[in-house]
Amino acid sequence: MALIELRNVSKIYFLGGEEIRALDNVSLDIEAGEFVSIIGPSGSGKSTLMHIVGCLDSPTHGTIRLDGVEIQGASSRELARIRNRKIGFVFQFFNLLPKLNVLQNVELPLIYSGVPAAERRRRAMDALKLVGLENRVRHRPMQISGGQQQRVAIARALVNDPRIIFADEPTGNLDSQTGETILELFRDLSRQGRTIVLVTHDPEIAAMTPRRIEIRDGRVAPQVNPKLAGLDRFPAAQAAGANTPV
Amino acid sequence: MNLLNAILVGFKEIWAHKFRSLLTMLGIILGVSSLVGMSALVKGMENGMREALVAVGGVERVRIEQADIPAEQAHLADQAPGITMNDVYALKHNATLTRLITPEMRLRNVTITRGGRHATPFIFMGTWPSALEMNEHEIQYGRMFNEIDDESARSVCVIGTEVRDALFGSPEELGYDYNPVGQQVNIQNQVFTIVGMFKYYESEQDRRRRLAEQARLQVAAMTSTNSAGGASRDRGRGGRGRASWVFRVKNNTVYIPLNTMWLRFRTAAGTNNTPDPRLTGLAIKVADVDVLEPAIEQAHKALLRVHNGVEDFSFETQENWAENIASAIRNARMSGGIIAAIALLVGGIGIMNIMLASITERIREIGIRKAIGATGTAIFIQILVESVVIAIIGGLAGLVTSFGLVHVLTSISPTDNAPEITFLSCAVAFSFSVGVGILAGLIPAFKAARLDPIQALRYE
């Protein structure tokens, strides 16, 4: 059984009486331990897909199983719980709370899952060590670089030991060199057996992942069109990705 | 997210926007302090009124005075005896619920002279020795005249301090408290011996002010080597002119035995050709306030019998006064309370306004918190706690401020009565401010809790 199973998932918005199908009958599986990128131009519905799979949103039709549990009809409270326990998010703009220091930011998910203070601290420190920021714990987000901020965000996504990590354009706001180190961090995490879903419009990043799901006009493309996604420019990356265990 | 954490976050939020939070709290601070200050003023007023009420003899004291005959009994007018000693004895025998009865025979416009000085007491009254207890008098020097003085109609009198001041000189003039006992004075040109003097009566407020003044002057006298001791005592009673009316009247009293009054002023003196046996009135004190109504009823019946059924007398109770006090206090409290409540409400609206602005400012933060697993309830509690924390801090600051406010009010207000902060008013004001904080937080908290995480995350 796959970690995530989407069956005929649709998301329909109504804008001024006009029906907009952000997702149209999408079915796909993501196995545990996979490193997947979801690619597509802006407006293709990839963000909507991530939001629905990431339990931030509910589909209009269709079923979603996350870790064997159907979640399409879950209440917002249950969704919050699932996000808290099973899902980690990394965003383009880091989305750290500026008033909290690094450690407090990483501890935040644990606060919402009711972990006692001492253990919260230990686990947050462990997560920060994993991203190599254990000596920056007292800094505020504004006092560290963008790459470090994104690593704090990754530590925060990891701290609850989630089943799956969603990264929405995680390098979109970083220079290419810093972006590369962040991607390297994701590769490391993938090698440790974590399930990671990268959402990106950047073919260079998509090329890095062993599996790519292309979304076009709210549908999963039957197969990834290398030319269209711009992947033909990175044969080496494609080959390297293929060797990564799925 | 437990409550302690939420409170901590609330504090941080407030600390991060110190000035804004202070302005927000100001509404609550003013509301709370005006509520407490207002109730302190009213309490002071009430204290002063009750003090005065006790000074005239308390609620148990009832005066019976001559009154116009009711219209339906007009034809019986010539049978109306007026208030006489017969009434006193009738009450003594028949009004069992009455504890104390004193006849009063007053004379107006009396001049007392001694040497070149003279005094005109407000109350010049022939009565029984029990008047001492009836009218809550206390003797400072000498004694009250007794039954023997009354029986033999001796020319003795007991005077109040202001009469003493007028005839012999006040402590301010003399530098010491003069004891007039044994001195002789002329009352309407008849010689009387002073056998006693009452205490100096003043309101609690005046007493405190006077003592504080005295202490201050004593300290001043001790620190300055060549200051005269007499001067300090002399200035020590400076605040006396401000004593309220009740106390002035009480200090300006002269009592003589009833029989002396009757013999000296009613039979032989004045323009009366025939002796007038009527009393000005009489005062009774009932055994207990609880039986005031039945006691009056009883006295009424006893008197009606003596008066041949002619109702030429009336009862004047202090209960009306007490009721007036109660209603005045109620009104003052009500109007003040409404104003203070409006102030608090405005403060609450201020909090709500700020909380709404604050959540708009933090939509993204709320989105982040939701994305990492905060439930709507957790957000709701967080916003609500922030609002309540502002209200609590504001409330506490308001309580502190109210003490200062009351201090200022005491020094500038013309009232005779010291405002008194009561625990109850503090508790009410504080819980009111917390309630306002909760109410003000509800709508913003609800809005924040219902934010869609995706929309919130996208919000710039």
XYZ file of C-alpha atoms in Angstrom:
706
model
C 0.000 0.000 0.000
C 1.304 3.374 -1.018
C 1.911 6.100 1.545
C -0.314 8.448 -0.427
C -3.089 7.293 -2.718
C -5.136 9.794 -4.690
C -8.137 8.464 -6.580
C -10.057 10.695 -8.980
C -9.359 13.771 -6.934
C -10.884 17.001 -8.188
C -10.821 20.466 -6.761
C -13.339 22.861 -8.172
C -13.544 26.558 -7.368
C -16.300 28.892 -8.330
C -15.100 32.320 -9.245
C -17.899 34.705 -10.161
C -20.158 31.822 -11.140
C -17.468 30.370 -13.356
C -16.321 26.871 -12.584
C -12.565 26.476 -12.298
C -11.139 22.993 -12.118
C -7.853 23.462 -10.309
C -7.491 19.686 -10.147
C -9.319 17.473 -12.537
C -9.630 13.797 -11.775
C -6.140 13.240 -10.514
C -5.058 9.771 -9.436
C -1.568 8.997 -8.289
C 0.400 7.043 -5.683
C 3.486 8.041 -3.778
C 5.316 5.283 -1.990
C 7.056 5.629 1.336
C 10.663 6.672 0.900
C 10.146 8.189 -2.521
C 11.772 11.460 -3.570
C 9.278 13.006 -5.955
C 9.044 16.331 -7.661
C 5.789 17.812 -8.797
C 6.431 20.090 -11.701
C 4.373 22.341 -13.840
C 4.059 25.957 -14.788
C 2.354 28.366 -12.448
C -1.400 27.960 -12.495
C -1.127 24.329 -13.464
C -2.612 23.162 -10.180
C 0.548 21.810 -8.588
C 0.137 24.000 -5.521
C -3.475 22.928 -5.172
C -2.322 19.320 -5.385
C 0.256 19.908 -2.672
C -2.282 21.642 -0.455
C -4.709 18.777 -0.805
C -2.145 16.051 -0.261
C -0.648 18.149 2.532
C -3.993 18.296 4.316
C -4.189 22.073 4.074
C -7.225 21.769 1.876
C -9.951 19.249 1.126
C -10.808 17.973 -2.355
C -14.203 18.563 -3.927
C -14.391 14.981 -5.193
C -12.323 11.852 -4.933
C -10.564 9.986 -2.165
C -7.167 10.442 -0.562
C -5.514 7.888 1.647
C -2.590 9.071 3.686
C -0.773 6.357 5.546
C -3.785 4.082 5.062
C -6.330 6.570 6.390
C -8.933 8.265 4.230
C -8.761 11.976 4.845
C -11.025 13.598 2.265
C -13.885 14.040 4.713
C -11.808 14.976 7.734
C -12.696 18.019 9.818
C -10.311 20.937 10.019
C -9.354 19.811 13.511
C -8.424 16.333 12.275
C -6.547 17.834 9.337
C -4.579 20.042 11.726
C -3.686 16.975 13.725
C -2.545 15.103 10.625
C -0.456 18.086 9.482
C 1.060 18.225 12.916
C 1.958 14.546 13.228
C 2.488 13.216 9.702
C 3.434 16.124 7.473
C 6.272 18.588 7.381
C 6.186 21.718 5.252
C 9.051 23.732 3.818
C 8.029 26.931 2.078
C 9.615 29.227 -0.465
C 9.615 32.154 1.946
C 10.779 30.027 4.912
C 7.752 31.160 6.922
C 9.517 31.304 10.241
C 7.982 33.342 13.010
C 10.187 36.446 13.284
C 9.549 37.007 16.990
C 10.720 33.558 18.011
C 14.315 32.444 17.979
C 15.550 29.500 15.942
C 15.002 26.959 18.682
C 11.506 28.228 19.473
C 10.593 28.116 15.803
C 11.666 24.501 15.573
C 9.868 23.662 18.815
C 6.590 25.132 17.594
C 5.065 21.956 16.042
C 5.891 20.064 19.219
C 4.041 22.651 21.275
C 0.924 21.958 19.251
C 1.325 18.213 19.716
C 1.645 18.700 23.453
C 5.192 17.424 23.913
C 6.615 18.349 27.335
C 9.143 21.192 27.411
C 12.278 19.176 28.126
C 11.647 16.677 25.365
C 10.608 19.455 23.021
C 13.956 21.069 23.500
C 15.878 17.857 23.005
C 14.063 16.958 19.831
C 14.372 20.485 18.452
C 18.122 20.406 19.132
C 18.372 17.024 17.389
C 16.583 18.408 14.342
C 18.817 21.479 14.311
C 21.909 19.278 14.490
C 20.620 17.380 11.497
C 20.628 20.604 9.462
C 23.878 21.804 11.009
C 22.523 24.807 12.915
C 22.972 23.667 16.498
C 25.115 26.725 17.252
C 22.561 29.262 15.998
C 19.677 28.349 18.309
C 19.400 31.715 20.040
C 19.356 33.775 16.864
C 16.259 35.330 15.456
C 15.345 34.401 11.875
C 16.256 37.907 10.707
C 19.754 37.513 12.141
C 20.713 34.544 9.977
C 21.086 34.091 6.226
C 18.378 32.887 3.883
C 19.970 29.485 3.479
C 20.177 29.113 7.246
C 16.582 30.207 7.566
C 15.520 27.560 5.112
C 17.480 24.988 7.075
C 15.663 26.077 10.217
C 12.435 25.571 8.295
C 13.574 22.104 7.306
C 14.478 21.333 10.913
C 10.994 22.478 11.888
C 9.493 20.200 9.243
C 11.548 17.289 10.567
C 11.063 17.789 14.273
C 7.850 15.816 14.551
C 9.357 12.937 12.558
C 6.700 13.230 9.825
C 5.792 10.529 7.311
C 6.207 12.942 4.446
C 7.829 16.307 3.798
C 6.425 18.791 1.316
C 8.739 21.437 -0.006
C 7.147 24.215 -2.017
C 9.821 25.893 -4.169
C 12.307 25.547 -1.337
C 15.108 27.193 -3.290
C 12.965 29.802 -5.000
C 14.111 32.546 -2.720
C 17.772 31.594 -2.492
C 20.767 32.145 -4.707
C 21.765 29.137 -6.748
C 24.699 28.146 -4.567
C 22.704 28.242 -1.352
C 19.862 26.533 -3.162
C 22.224 23.751 -4.075
C 23.170 23.143 -0.436
C 19.485 23.036 0.497
C 18.811 20.525 -2.263
C 21.790 18.508 -1.058
C 20.177 18.472 2.366
C 16.984 17.108 0.828
C 18.994 14.431 -0.998
C 20.591 13.458 2.317
C 17.205 13.228 3.951
C 15.975 11.119 1.064
C 18.938 8.789 1.451
C 17.965 8.416 5.128
C 14.661 7.043 3.889
C 12.407 10.075 4.211
C 9.544 10.645 1.818
C 9.975 14.014 0.156
C 7.755 15.806 -2.319
C 9.302 18.816 -4.016
C 6.968 21.227 -5.708
C 8.764 23.328 -8.256
C 8.564 24.952 -11.626
C 12.350 24.693 -12.024
C 13.347 21.793 -14.313
C 16.851 21.830 -12.889
C 15.530 20.865 -9.497
C 13.032 18.419 -10.901
C 15.815 16.771 -12.801
C 17.480 15.925 -9.535
C 14.649 13.745 -8.263
C 14.242 10.117 -9.301
C 10.539 10.573 -10.031
C 8.692 13.492 -11.482
C 4.994 14.131 -11.685
C 4.026 16.738 -14.187
C 0.799 18.629 -13.714
C -0.744 20.410 -16.610
C -4.121 22.148 -16.507
C -5.072 20.356 -13.354
C -4.288 16.883 -14.681
C -1.359 14.562 -14.264
C 0.432 14.401 -17.584
C 0.454 10.813 -18.892
C 4.190 10.972 -19.028
C 6.715 13.604 -18.334
C 7.578 15.394 -21.496
C 11.320 15.960 -21.148
C 11.319 18.688 -23.723
C 8.412 20.507 -22.249
C 9.733 20.345 -18.737
C 13.138 21.370 -19.984
C 14.663 18.176 -18.695
C 16.411 17.314 -21.910
C 19.083 19.759 -20.924
C 20.091 17.647 -17.940
C 20.779 14.113 -19.111
C 23.392 13.669 -16.406
C 20.996 14.615 -13.681
C 18.428 12.253 -15.114
C 20.883 9.416 -15.058
C 21.993 10.224 -11.550
C 18.373 10.280 -10.438
C 17.718 6.909 -11.908
C 20.361 5.349 -9.744
C 18.782 6.623 -6.573
C 16.879 3.832 -4.863
C 13.121 4.301 -4.980
C -0.560 24.292 23.259
C -1.220 24.621 26.940
C -2.571 27.693 28.660
C 0.698 28.706 30.291
C 2.347 28.766 26.899
C -0.492 30.800 25.464
C -0.175 33.319 28.281
C 3.566 33.526 27.680
C 2.992 34.141 23.974
C 0.457 36.796 24.949
C 2.993 38.562 27.141
C 5.600 38.452 24.375
C 3.129 39.899 21.928
C 2.335 42.737 24.334
C 5.999 43.363 25.036
C 6.772 43.439 21.327
C 4.312 46.314 20.895
C 4.869 48.175 24.133
C 3.486 51.538 23.144
C 0.492 50.155 21.331
C -0.311 47.845 24.229
C 0.032 50.716 26.673
C -2.425 52.831 24.710
C -4.786 49.906 24.522
C -4.516 49.305 28.218
C -5.097 52.964 28.936
C -8.771 52.523 28.217
C -9.007 49.713 30.729
C -6.825 51.562 33.226
C -9.060 54.610 33.074
C -12.185 52.489 33.227
C -11.042 50.524 36.242
C -9.646 53.499 38.100
C -12.741 55.587 37.481
C -14.919 52.731 38.697
C -12.864 52.255 41.847
C -12.423 55.979 42.403
C -16.116 56.638 41.929
C -17.116 53.947 44.354
C -14.517 55.211 46.824
C -16.052 58.680 46.648
C -19.536 57.301 47.119
C -18.310 55.182 49.992
C -16.788 58.260 51.588
C -20.059 60.099 51.143
C -21.942 57.226 52.683
C -19.544 57.064 55.615
C -19.997 60.772 56.249
C -23.778 60.528 56.066
C -23.938 57.525 58.355
C -21.611 59.229 60.787
C -23.908 62.218 60.899
C -26.897 59.944 61.314
C -25.312 58.263 64.301
C -24.336 61.663 65.711
C -27.968 62.741 65.915
C -28.937 59.600 67.755
C -29.130 56.859 65.200
C -32.076 55.270 63.453
C -33.557 54.093 66.753
C -34.274 57.673 67.747
C -37.743 59.004 66.945
C -38.919 62.521 67.626
C -42.508 63.233 68.466
C -43.566 66.779 67.741
C -46.678 68.782 67.795
C -48.417 68.810 64.457
C -51.386 70.400 62.781
C -54.621 68.653 63.484
C -55.898 66.761 60.459
C -58.760 68.464 58.636
C -61.372 65.899 59.669
C -60.585 66.607 63.347
C -60.531 70.390 63.020
C -63.594 70.727 65.220
C -61.653 69.095 68.065
C -58.893 71.679 67.936
C -59.686 73.160 71.315
C -59.357 69.727 72.896
C -55.887 69.198 71.530
C -53.557 69.258 74.483
C -50.279 69.473 72.614
C -47.297 67.465 73.781
C -47.075 67.495 77.531
C -45.508 65.566 80.340
C -48.646 63.423 80.338
C -47.438 61.999 77.065
C -44.082 61.193 78.556
C -45.628 59.259 81.416
C -48.119 57.572 79.135
C -45.329 56.374 76.934
C -43.269 55.331 79.903
C -46.073 53.101 81.093
C -47.539 51.809 77.888
C -44.944 51.893 75.120
C -43.007 48.809 76.099
C -40.963 48.741 72.920
C -39.532 52.108 73.766
C -36.270 52.016 75.637
C -35.702 55.645 76.416
C -37.929 58.714 76.603
C -36.759 62.261 77.016
C -38.992 65.314 77.098
C -37.627 68.368 75.352
C -38.519 71.944 76.085
C -36.640 74.305 73.853
C -36.204 78.016 73.867
C -35.131 79.951 70.831
C -32.883 82.979 70.521
C -31.274 82.551 73.873
C -28.283 84.681 74.683
C -25.712 83.529 77.168
C -23.319 86.108 78.467
C -20.263 86.082 80.614
C -18.099 89.086 81.092
C -18.050 90.901 77.793
C -18.633 87.808 75.741
C -21.810 86.172 74.617
C -23.008 83.061 72.873
C -26.233 82.062 71.132
C -26.514 78.302 71.160
C -28.358 76.569 68.342
C -30.037 74.302 70.818
C -31.061 75.511 74.265
C -33.153 72.832 75.818
C -34.610 71.770 79.126
C -34.593 68.024 79.336
C -33.924 64.974 81.443
C -30.481 63.584 82.178
C -31.287 60.747 79.742
C -30.872 63.268 76.914
C -27.195 62.460 77.172
C -27.759 58.952 75.927
C -30.644 59.914 73.669
C -28.608 62.368 71.644
C -25.315 60.472 71.788
C -23.561 63.078 73.844
C -20.422 62.443 75.819
C -19.131 64.443 78.709
C -15.587 65.710 78.623
C -15.406 67.783 81.783
C -17.647 67.667 84.849
C -20.920 65.770 84.707
C -24.358 65.750 83.217
C -26.971 67.273 85.531
C -28.822 64.524 87.367
C -32.319 63.744 88.616
C -31.723 65.707 91.813
C -30.768 68.801 89.847
C -33.937 68.348 87.864
C -36.083 67.633 90.890
C -34.953 70.760 92.664
C -34.787 72.809 89.463
C -31.245 73.908 90.046
C -29.739 76.522 87.804
C -27.146 74.321 86.259
C -26.255 73.753 82.647
C -24.144 71.513 80.463
C -22.636 73.207 77.438
C -21.120 72.227 74.140
C -17.580 73.137 73.157
C -18.533 75.932 70.772
C -20.484 77.653 73.522
C -17.440 77.314 75.732
C -15.286 78.712 72.934
C -17.566 81.725 72.589
C -17.721 82.476 76.294
C -14.296 81.558 77.554
C -12.141 81.352 74.484
C -11.283 78.503 72.169
C -8.147 76.391 72.474
C -6.850 78.295 69.461
C -7.142 81.551 71.371
C -5.949 80.346 74.720
C -3.410 77.783 73.653
C -4.987 75.204 75.947
C -8.292 73.444 76.403
C -10.270 75.530 78.913
C -12.339 73.667 81.504
C -15.436 75.793 82.192
C -16.890 73.568 84.936
C -17.826 75.589 88.003
C -18.005 78.881 86.144
C -21.141 80.950 86.201
C -22.824 82.378 83.143
C -25.898 84.449 82.526
C -28.569 82.831 80.459
C -31.203 85.413 79.582
C -29.902 87.343 82.554
C -30.299 84.475 84.992
C -27.266 83.010 86.639
C -26.449 79.416 85.814
C -23.572 77.274 86.940
C -21.813 75.142 84.388
C -21.580 71.581 85.714
C -20.296 69.877 82.618
C -19.082 70.230 79.101
C -19.583 67.872 76.183
C -16.855 66.464 74.080
C -15.786 68.130 70.884
C -17.709 66.418 68.075
C -16.331 66.178 64.577
C -16.496 63.919 61.594
C -14.018 61.091 61.283
C -12.481 62.903 58.342
C -11.945 66.095 60.342
C -10.551 64.191 63.266
C -8.027 62.483 61.060
C -7.080 65.724 59.368
C -6.696 67.457 62.708
C -4.542 64.669 64.140
C -2.361 64.616 61.033
C -1.958 68.370 61.271
C -1.081 68.070 64.946
C 1.478 65.372 64.292
C 3.008 67.434 61.527
C 3.262 70.462 63.762
C 4.734 68.445 66.585
C 7.397 67.139 64.271
C 8.022 70.684 63.115
C 8.216 71.827 66.732
C 10.693 69.121 67.584
C 12.936 69.868 64.654
C 13.004 73.617 65.158
C 14.567 74.405 68.510
C 12.973 77.733 69.395
C 9.382 77.104 68.354
C 6.805 77.631 71.061
C 4.851 74.625 72.228
C 1.695 76.643 72.680
C 1.621 77.715 69.090
C 1.651 74.183 67.812
C -1.286 73.089 69.953
C -3.101 76.201 69.030
C -2.895 75.578 65.304
C -3.692 71.941 65.880
C -7.430 72.513 65.716
C -7.440 74.581 62.602
C -9.746 72.375 60.575
C -12.708 72.764 62.874
C -14.695 75.271 60.795
C -15.190 72.632 58.166
C -17.101 70.277 60.452
C -20.383 69.411 58.858
C -23.591 71.013 60.020
C -24.686 68.157 62.239
C -21.521 68.353 64.253
C -21.655 72.131 64.504
C -25.172 71.994 65.875
C -24.161 69.323 68.339
C -21.236 71.398 69.568
C -23.478 74.419 69.897
C -25.822 72.935 72.464
C -26.794 73.884 76.003
C -28.844 71.531 78.165
C -30.518 72.507 81.423
C -32.822 70.434 83.648
C -36.424 70.319 82.428
C -37.877 71.701 85.646
C -35.406 74.558 85.619
C -36.523 75.426 82.105
C -40.132 75.213 83.139
C -39.739 77.387 86.229
C -37.260 79.940 84.945
C -38.280 80.475 81.396
C -41.843 79.304 80.952
C -43.705 80.465 84.048
C -42.152 83.699 85.106
C -40.138 84.944 82.218
C -41.002 86.178 78.791
C -44.319 87.548 77.630
C -46.418 84.572 78.681
C -48.998 85.489 81.222
C -50.094 81.949 81.737
C -47.617 79.161 82.161
C -47.273 77.029 79.096
C -46.947 73.391 80.123
C -46.332 72.180 76.622
C -43.132 70.536 75.608
C -41.469 71.396 72.354
C -41.425 67.721 71.669
C -40.126 64.499 72.974
C -37.690 61.955 71.781
C -37.974 58.229 72.167
C -35.468 55.559 71.450
C -36.791 52.159 70.479
C -35.260 48.983 71.798
C -34.193 47.806 68.365
C -34.328 49.069 64.793
C -36.138 45.877 63.812
C -39.117 46.820 65.962
C -39.162 50.435 64.851
C -42.501 50.100 63.074
C -44.352 48.291 65.873
C -42.790 50.615 68.453
C -44.058 53.676 66.615
C -47.449 52.033 66.255
C -47.493 51.356 69.979
C -46.442 54.891 70.872
C -49.007 56.228 68.454
C -51.811 54.330 70.179
C -50.659 55.324 73.635
C -50.515 58.984 72.654
C -53.842 58.919 70.850
C -55.465 57.746 74.075
C -53.922 60.537 76.107
C -54.801 63.061 73.418
C -58.503 62.138 73.441
C -58.193 60.781 69.947
C -56.965 64.064 68.513
C -53.990 63.457 66.335
C -52.092 66.657 67.026
C -48.695 65.053 66.991
C -46.412 63.496 64.428
C -43.501 61.106 64.410
C -40.298 62.101 62.829
C -37.988 59.138 62.319
C -34.425 59.114 61.176
C -35.484 56.257 58.978
C -36.478 58.727 56.309
C -33.034 60.153 56.584
C -31.493 56.707 56.427
C -33.622 55.967 53.399
C -32.565 59.211 51.804
C -28.974 58.275 52.434
C -29.524 54.866 50.928
C -31.244 56.243 47.852
C -28.695 59.026 47.409
C -25.927 56.470 47.628
C -27.775 54.177 45.264
C -28.222 56.963 42.737
C -24.630 58.130 42.997
C -23.402 54.586 42.674
C -25.698 53.909 39.745
C -24.751 56.987 37.742
C -21.078 56.659 38.565
C -21.206 52.955 37.813
C -22.797 53.537 34.439
C -20.189 56.126 33.506
C -17.361 53.874 34.659
C -18.910 50.916 32.868
C -19.063 52.949 29.666
C -15.411 53.885 30.160
C -14.569 50.210 30.578
C -16.641 49.328 27.544
C -14.778 51.904 25.494
C -11.575 50.359 26.786
C -12.872 46.983 25.672
C -13.651 48.324 22.222
C -10.081 49.634 22.134
C -8.809 46.150 22.903
C -11.027 44.629 20.244
C -9.843 47.164 17.723
C -6.215 46.451 18.480
C -6.738 42.710 18.444
C -8.427 42.952 15.055
C -5.532 45.034 13.740
C -3.121 42.615 15.339
C -4.592 39.536 13.701
C -4.691 41.268 10.337
C -1.032 42.008 10.845
C -0.375 38.410 11.752
C -2.472 36.569 9.201
C 0.687 35.012 7.835
C 1.833 33.948 11.282
C -1.546 32.369 11.886
C -1.254 30.582 8.533
C 2.175 29.236 9.495
C 0.933 28.082 12.861
C -1.978 26.343 11.202
C 0.224 24.725 8.569
C 2.411 23.159 11.221
C -0.563 21.784 13.058
C -2.246 24.427 15.177
C -5.947 23.749 15.423
C -8.495 26.518 15.194
C -9.049 26.129 18.923
C -5.366 26.683 19.657
C -5.373 29.905 17.616
C -8.628 30.968 19.245
C -7.166 30.476 22.696
C -3.977 32.290 21.765
C -5.775 35.431 20.568
C -8.241 35.334 23.428
C -5.469 34.956 25.983
C -3.623 37.912 24.484
C -6.707 40.049 24.807
C -7.342 38.872 28.347
C -3.703 39.418 29.310
C -3.958 43.015 28.081
C -7.151 43.421 30.084
C -5.637 41.862 33.208
C -2.523 44.001 33.080
C -4.702 47.017 32.369
C -6.984 46.062 35.232
C -4.120 45.696 37.693
C -2.559 48.942 36.527
C -5.988 50.519 36.865
C -6.236 49.374 40.473
C -2.847 50.883 41.206
C -3.853 54.064 39.407
C -7.096 54.260 41.327
C -5.200 54.614 44.593
C -3.374 57.579 43.137
C -6.600 58.931 41.711
C -8.364 58.688 45.040
C -5.429 60.444 46.668
C -5.694 63.288 44.172
C -9.466 63.430 44.563
C -9.116 63.651 48.322
C -6.824 66.612 48.079
C -8.876 68.556 45.514
C -12.463 67.584 46.236
C -14.523 69.855 48.483
C -16.236 66.939 50.178
C -15.934 66.499 53.902
C -15.613 62.780 53.599
C -12.509 60.835 52.843
C -13.028 58.523 49.855
C -12.596 54.952 50.876
C -11.491 52.233 48.471
C -13.382 49.063 49.172
C -12.213 45.578 48.359
C -15.539 44.893 46.711
C -15.181 47.772 44.259
C -11.673 46.630 43.375
C -12.889 43.079 42.826
C -15.839 44.229 40.732
C -13.721 46.582 38.636
C -11.057 43.968 38.071
C -13.437 41.181 37.135
C -15.295 43.609 34.921
C -12.094 44.441 33.085
C -11.292 40.755 32.627
C -14.814 40.193 31.349
C -14.405 43.060 28.921
C -11.097 41.573 27.807
C -12.762 38.227 27.118
C -15.640 39.829 25.256
C -13.311 42.027 23.238
C -11.136 39.040 22.350
C -13.959 36.788 21.216
C -14.598 38.260 17.774
C -10.922 38.668 16.769
C -10.146 35.204 18.132
C -13.023 33.729 16.218
C -11.912 35.446 13.031
C -8.355 34.248 13.511
C -9.426 30.697 14.236
C -11.493 30.548 11.078
C -8.744 31.765 8.768
C -8.069 29.408 5.899
C -4.443 28.284 6.218
C -3.767 28.496 2.477
C -5.168 32.010 2.153
C -3.323 33.013 5.290
C -0.012 31.654 4.024
C -0.374 33.527 0.746
C -1.246 36.775 2.504
C 1.359 39.465 2.074
